[in-house]
Amino acid sequence: MASDYDPPKGEIPVLYEDTDLLVVDKPAGLLSVPGKGEDLQDCLLSRLEKAFPTVRLVHRLDRDTSGVMVFGLTPHAQRHLGNQFETRKTKKTYLARLHGHLEPATGEVDLPLIVDWPNRPRQKVCRETGKPALTGWKVLKSDEGETRVRLFPHTGRSHQLRVHTLALGHPILGDTLYAPETADQYPRMMLHAEELRLNHPESGKGMKFRAPAPF
């Protein structure tokens, strides 16, 4: 990753802000947190810290995934939001463009995942030692070459959507790790965190944040 890390420039779009939480639209190509090495220090968290000194990480998106991310602005908010993710009280919706014609129009992938140690950071399906992972899908549009879908991760495993769609035989287009044969044909990985639903850490009120897909 270090040799080709060229993060996008420009301001980070803020979707919502109050005294407890901050919601932004992360651009594709930008790390959520710093990587190992001087050339991987530019990231979403470090950029936000300049404008929001108390910002605290709650969850992550892969470097090449864009979309909605929430941050805590107080220790309590960070803990409360983090607990919602851990206990699966948040609801996440992603938009993706997949290779090929996916059928049926709706379904679920229930395959346990674990890191593929010899090929890190790749993950893989492993029924013996993998951690439970469940993803729902709904086809929005399909033709001979690709399928546009909404994905609904019920768990939050690393690379879950990327590995589950690959297991279906329909990897995400432009994914350099799991569908490298398509990478040259697309400007980025075609995966976007479109919507996030959660409860406010202080009021408990249900909130919904959306960012339209740029593809």
Short mmCIF file of C-alpha atoms in Angstrom, two decimals:
data_model
loop_
_atom_site.label_atom_id
_atom_site.label_comp_id
_atom_site.label_asym_id
_atom_site.label_seq_id
_atom_site.Cartn_x
_atom_site.Cartn_y
_atom_site.Cartn_z
CA MET A 1 0.00 0.00 0.00
CA ALA A 2 2.79 2.42 0.82
CA SER A 3 4.13 2.62 -2.71
CA ASP A 4 0.83 3.71 -4.29
CA TYR A 5 -0.79 5.72 -1.51
CA ASP A 6 -1.92 8.97 -3.09
CA PRO A 7 -4.83 10.23 -0.95
CA PRO A 8 -7.29 12.72 -2.42
CA LYS A 9 -6.96 16.37 -1.48
CA GLY A 10 -9.67 18.82 -0.49
CA GLU A 11 -12.07 19.38 2.38
CA ILE A 12 -13.89 16.53 4.10
CA PRO A 13 -17.68 16.93 3.72
CA VAL A 14 -19.35 17.23 7.14
CA LEU A 15 -22.83 15.69 7.18
CA TYR A 16 -23.70 16.45 10.82
CA GLU A 17 -22.08 17.96 13.89
CA ASP A 18 -23.14 18.66 17.47
CA THR A 19 -21.38 18.68 20.85
CA ASP A 20 -21.23 14.87 21.01
CA LEU A 21 -20.73 13.46 17.55
CA LEU A 22 -19.42 14.25 14.10
CA VAL A 23 -20.54 12.57 10.88
CA VAL A 24 -18.59 12.94 7.63
CA ASP A 25 -18.50 11.57 4.10
CA LYS A 26 -15.12 9.87 3.73
CA PRO A 27 -13.61 10.03 0.24
CA ALA A 28 -12.33 6.89 -1.44
CA GLY A 29 -8.56 6.49 -1.35
CA LEU A 30 -8.06 8.00 2.11
CA LEU A 31 -7.10 5.86 5.10
CA SER A 32 -9.41 6.08 8.12
CA VAL A 33 -6.46 6.03 10.55
CA PRO A 34 -2.69 6.33 10.11
CA GLY A 35 -0.85 3.37 8.63
CA LYS A 36 2.65 2.13 9.40
CA GLY A 37 5.28 4.39 7.89
CA GLU A 38 5.77 8.12 7.39
CA ASP A 39 4.08 8.04 3.99
CA LEU A 40 0.86 6.68 5.51
CA GLN A 41 0.23 9.32 8.18
CA ASP A 42 -2.23 11.39 6.15
CA CYS A 43 -5.66 10.00 7.01
CA LEU A 44 -9.22 10.99 7.77
CA LEU A 45 -8.66 11.06 11.53
CA SER A 46 -5.58 13.30 11.34
CA ARG A 47 -7.34 15.72 8.99
CA LEU A 48 -10.39 15.95 11.25
CA GLU A 49 -8.22 16.54 14.34
CA LYS A 50 -7.12 19.87 12.88
CA ALA A 51 -10.68 21.21 12.93
CA PHE A 52 -12.08 19.05 15.76
CA PRO A 53 -9.30 18.54 18.34
CA THR A 54 -11.43 16.23 20.54
CA VAL A 55 -12.47 13.88 17.71
CA ARG A 56 -12.36 10.18 18.65
CA LEU A 57 -12.46 7.12 16.43
CA VAL A 58 -15.51 4.84 16.64
CA HIS A 59 -15.27 2.60 13.55
CA ARG A 60 -13.41 2.40 10.26
CA LEU A 61 -13.96 2.15 6.54
CA ASP A 62 -11.41 0.55 4.21
CA ARG A 63 -9.11 2.97 2.42
CA ASP A 64 -10.85 2.53 -0.94
CA THR A 65 -14.40 2.67 0.46
CA SER A 66 -16.19 6.00 0.59
CA GLY A 67 -19.17 7.13 2.61
CA VAL A 68 -20.68 7.79 6.01
CA MET A 69 -18.44 7.64 9.09
CA VAL A 70 -19.31 8.74 12.62
CA PHE A 71 -16.86 9.98 15.27
CA GLY A 72 -17.32 10.78 18.94
CA LEU A 73 -16.40 14.22 20.24
CA THR A 74 -16.35 13.20 23.92
CA PRO A 75 -15.11 10.07 25.71
CA HIS A 76 -18.69 9.14 26.64
CA ALA A 77 -19.92 9.55 23.08
CA GLN A 78 -17.07 7.39 21.77
CA ARG A 79 -17.86 4.59 24.24
CA HIS A 80 -21.61 4.77 23.63
CA LEU A 81 -21.28 4.76 19.85
CA GLY A 82 -18.65 2.02 19.95
CA ASN A 83 -20.96 -0.14 22.04
CA GLN A 84 -23.73 0.30 19.48
CA PHE A 85 -21.44 -1.06 16.78
CA GLU A 86 -20.24 -3.94 18.96
CA THR A 87 -23.77 -4.97 19.94
CA ARG A 88 -25.04 -4.55 16.36
CA LYS A 89 -27.53 -1.83 17.21
CA THR A 90 -26.41 0.30 14.28
CA LYS A 91 -27.86 -0.32 10.82
CA LYS A 92 -25.54 0.10 7.84
CA THR A 93 -26.40 0.22 4.15
CA TYR A 94 -23.80 0.11 1.38
CA LEU A 95 -24.07 0.59 -2.36
CA ALA A 96 -21.87 -1.51 -4.64
CA ARG A 97 -21.34 -2.40 -8.28
CA LEU A 98 -20.56 -6.09 -8.73
CA HIS A 99 -19.10 -8.10 -11.57
CA GLY A 100 -21.60 -10.19 -13.49
CA HIS A 101 -25.32 -10.85 -13.14
CA LEU A 102 -26.28 -11.59 -9.51
CA GLU A 103 -29.34 -13.73 -8.86
CA PRO A 104 -31.71 -13.94 -7.05
CA ALA A 105 -32.78 -10.33 -6.45
CA THR A 106 -32.45 -10.67 -2.67
CA GLY A 107 -30.56 -12.98 -0.36
CA GLU A 108 -28.01 -13.42 2.39
CA VAL A 109 -24.44 -14.61 2.67
CA ASP A 110 -23.73 -16.41 5.94
CA LEU A 111 -20.03 -17.33 5.83
CA PRO A 112 -17.49 -17.06 8.69
CA LEU A 113 -14.38 -14.99 8.01
CA ILE A 114 -10.80 -14.94 9.25
CA VAL A 115 -7.57 -13.22 8.21
CA ASP A 116 -5.61 -15.01 5.48
CA TRP A 117 -2.28 -14.79 7.33
CA PRO A 118 0.11 -15.61 4.46
CA ASN A 119 -1.68 -13.04 2.30
CA ARG A 120 -2.45 -10.22 4.75
CA PRO A 121 -4.43 -8.00 4.68
CA ARG A 122 -6.68 -10.36 2.72
CA GLN A 123 -9.45 -12.15 4.59
CA LYS A 124 -10.95 -15.51 3.71
CA VAL A 125 -13.88 -17.79 4.41
CA CYS A 126 -13.10 -20.46 7.00
CA ARG A 127 -15.86 -22.62 8.42
CA GLU A 128 -13.58 -24.10 11.10
CA THR A 129 -12.01 -21.04 12.72
CA GLY A 130 -13.71 -18.02 11.14
CA LYS A 131 -15.86 -15.54 13.04
CA PRO A 132 -19.57 -15.39 12.16
CA ALA A 133 -20.37 -12.93 9.37
CA LEU A 134 -23.74 -12.20 7.77
CA THR A 135 -24.53 -9.93 4.81
CA GLY A 136 -27.86 -9.27 3.11
CA TRP A 137 -28.25 -7.99 -0.43
CA LYS A 138 -30.88 -6.44 -2.69
CA VAL A 139 -30.37 -6.04 -6.43
CA LEU A 140 -31.19 -2.57 -7.75
CA LYS A 141 -30.22 -2.96 -11.39
CA SER A 142 -28.52 -5.65 -13.43
CA ASP A 143 -27.28 -6.27 -16.94
CA GLU A 144 -24.93 -8.77 -18.54
CA GLY A 145 -21.78 -7.12 -17.28
CA GLU A 146 -22.55 -5.92 -13.76
CA THR A 147 -25.08 -5.69 -10.95
CA ARG A 148 -25.84 -2.67 -8.79
CA VAL A 149 -26.80 -3.74 -5.27
CA ARG A 150 -27.48 -2.53 -1.78
CA LEU A 151 -25.59 -4.51 0.85
CA PHE A 152 -26.67 -4.84 4.48
CA PRO A 153 -23.91 -6.09 6.80
CA HIS A 154 -25.37 -7.51 10.01
CA THR A 155 -21.86 -8.02 11.38
CA GLY A 156 -18.75 -5.88 10.99
CA ARG A 157 -15.88 -8.17 10.02
CA SER A 158 -12.86 -6.81 8.19
CA HIS A 159 -13.42 -6.81 4.40
CA GLN A 160 -16.75 -8.55 5.00
CA LEU A 161 -18.62 -7.15 2.00
CA ARG A 162 -15.64 -7.63 -0.30
CA VAL A 163 -15.13 -11.30 0.65
CA HIS A 164 -18.82 -12.18 0.79
CA THR A 165 -19.50 -10.82 -2.71
CA LEU A 166 -16.41 -12.63 -3.96
CA ALA A 167 -17.76 -15.85 -2.41
CA LEU A 168 -20.96 -15.32 -4.40
CA GLY A 169 -18.86 -15.20 -7.55
CA HIS A 170 -19.59 -11.49 -8.05
CA PRO A 171 -16.69 -9.43 -6.62
CA ILE A 172 -16.87 -5.66 -6.24
CA LEU A 173 -15.64 -3.93 -9.37
CA GLY A 174 -12.38 -2.02 -9.09
CA ASP A 175 -11.27 -3.90 -5.96
CA THR A 176 -7.49 -4.21 -6.30
CA LEU A 177 -7.31 -6.88 -3.59
CA TYR A 178 -10.13 -9.26 -4.48
CA ALA A 179 -10.85 -8.43 -8.13
CA PRO A 180 -7.52 -7.11 -9.47
CA GLU A 181 -8.51 -8.06 -13.01
CA THR A 182 -11.10 -5.24 -12.92
CA ALA A 183 -8.94 -2.57 -11.26
CA ASP A 184 -7.67 -0.97 -14.47
CA GLN A 185 -11.21 -0.51 -15.76
CA TYR A 186 -12.48 1.57 -12.83
CA PRO A 187 -11.16 4.72 -11.11
CA ARG A 188 -11.80 3.25 -7.65
CA MET A 189 -13.40 0.38 -5.78
CA MET A 190 -17.15 0.55 -6.37
CA LEU A 191 -18.21 0.36 -2.72
CA HIS A 192 -19.84 3.21 -0.79
CA ALA A 193 -21.24 3.42 2.76
CA GLU A 194 -24.55 5.02 1.84
CA GLU A 195 -26.48 5.14 5.11
CA LEU A 196 -25.89 4.73 8.84
CA ARG A 197 -28.57 4.57 11.53
CA LEU A 198 -27.75 4.88 15.22
CA ASN A 199 -28.96 6.32 18.51
CA HIS A 200 -27.63 9.63 19.77
CA PRO A 201 -25.22 8.98 22.68
CA GLU A 202 -26.89 11.57 24.94
CA SER A 203 -30.55 11.85 23.95
CA GLY A 204 -30.98 8.27 22.74
CA LYS A 205 -32.85 9.60 19.72
CA GLY A 206 -32.69 7.51 16.56
CA MET A 207 -30.72 9.25 13.81
CA LYS A 208 -30.15 8.52 10.13
CA PHE A 209 -27.25 9.83 8.06
CA ARG A 210 -26.93 9.44 4.27
CA ALA A 211 -24.37 10.30 1.63
CA PRO A 212 -25.26 9.62 -2.01
CA ALA A 213 -22.89 7.36 -3.89
CA PRO A 214 -20.52 9.17 -6.26
CA PHE A 215 -20.87 6.41 -8.88
#
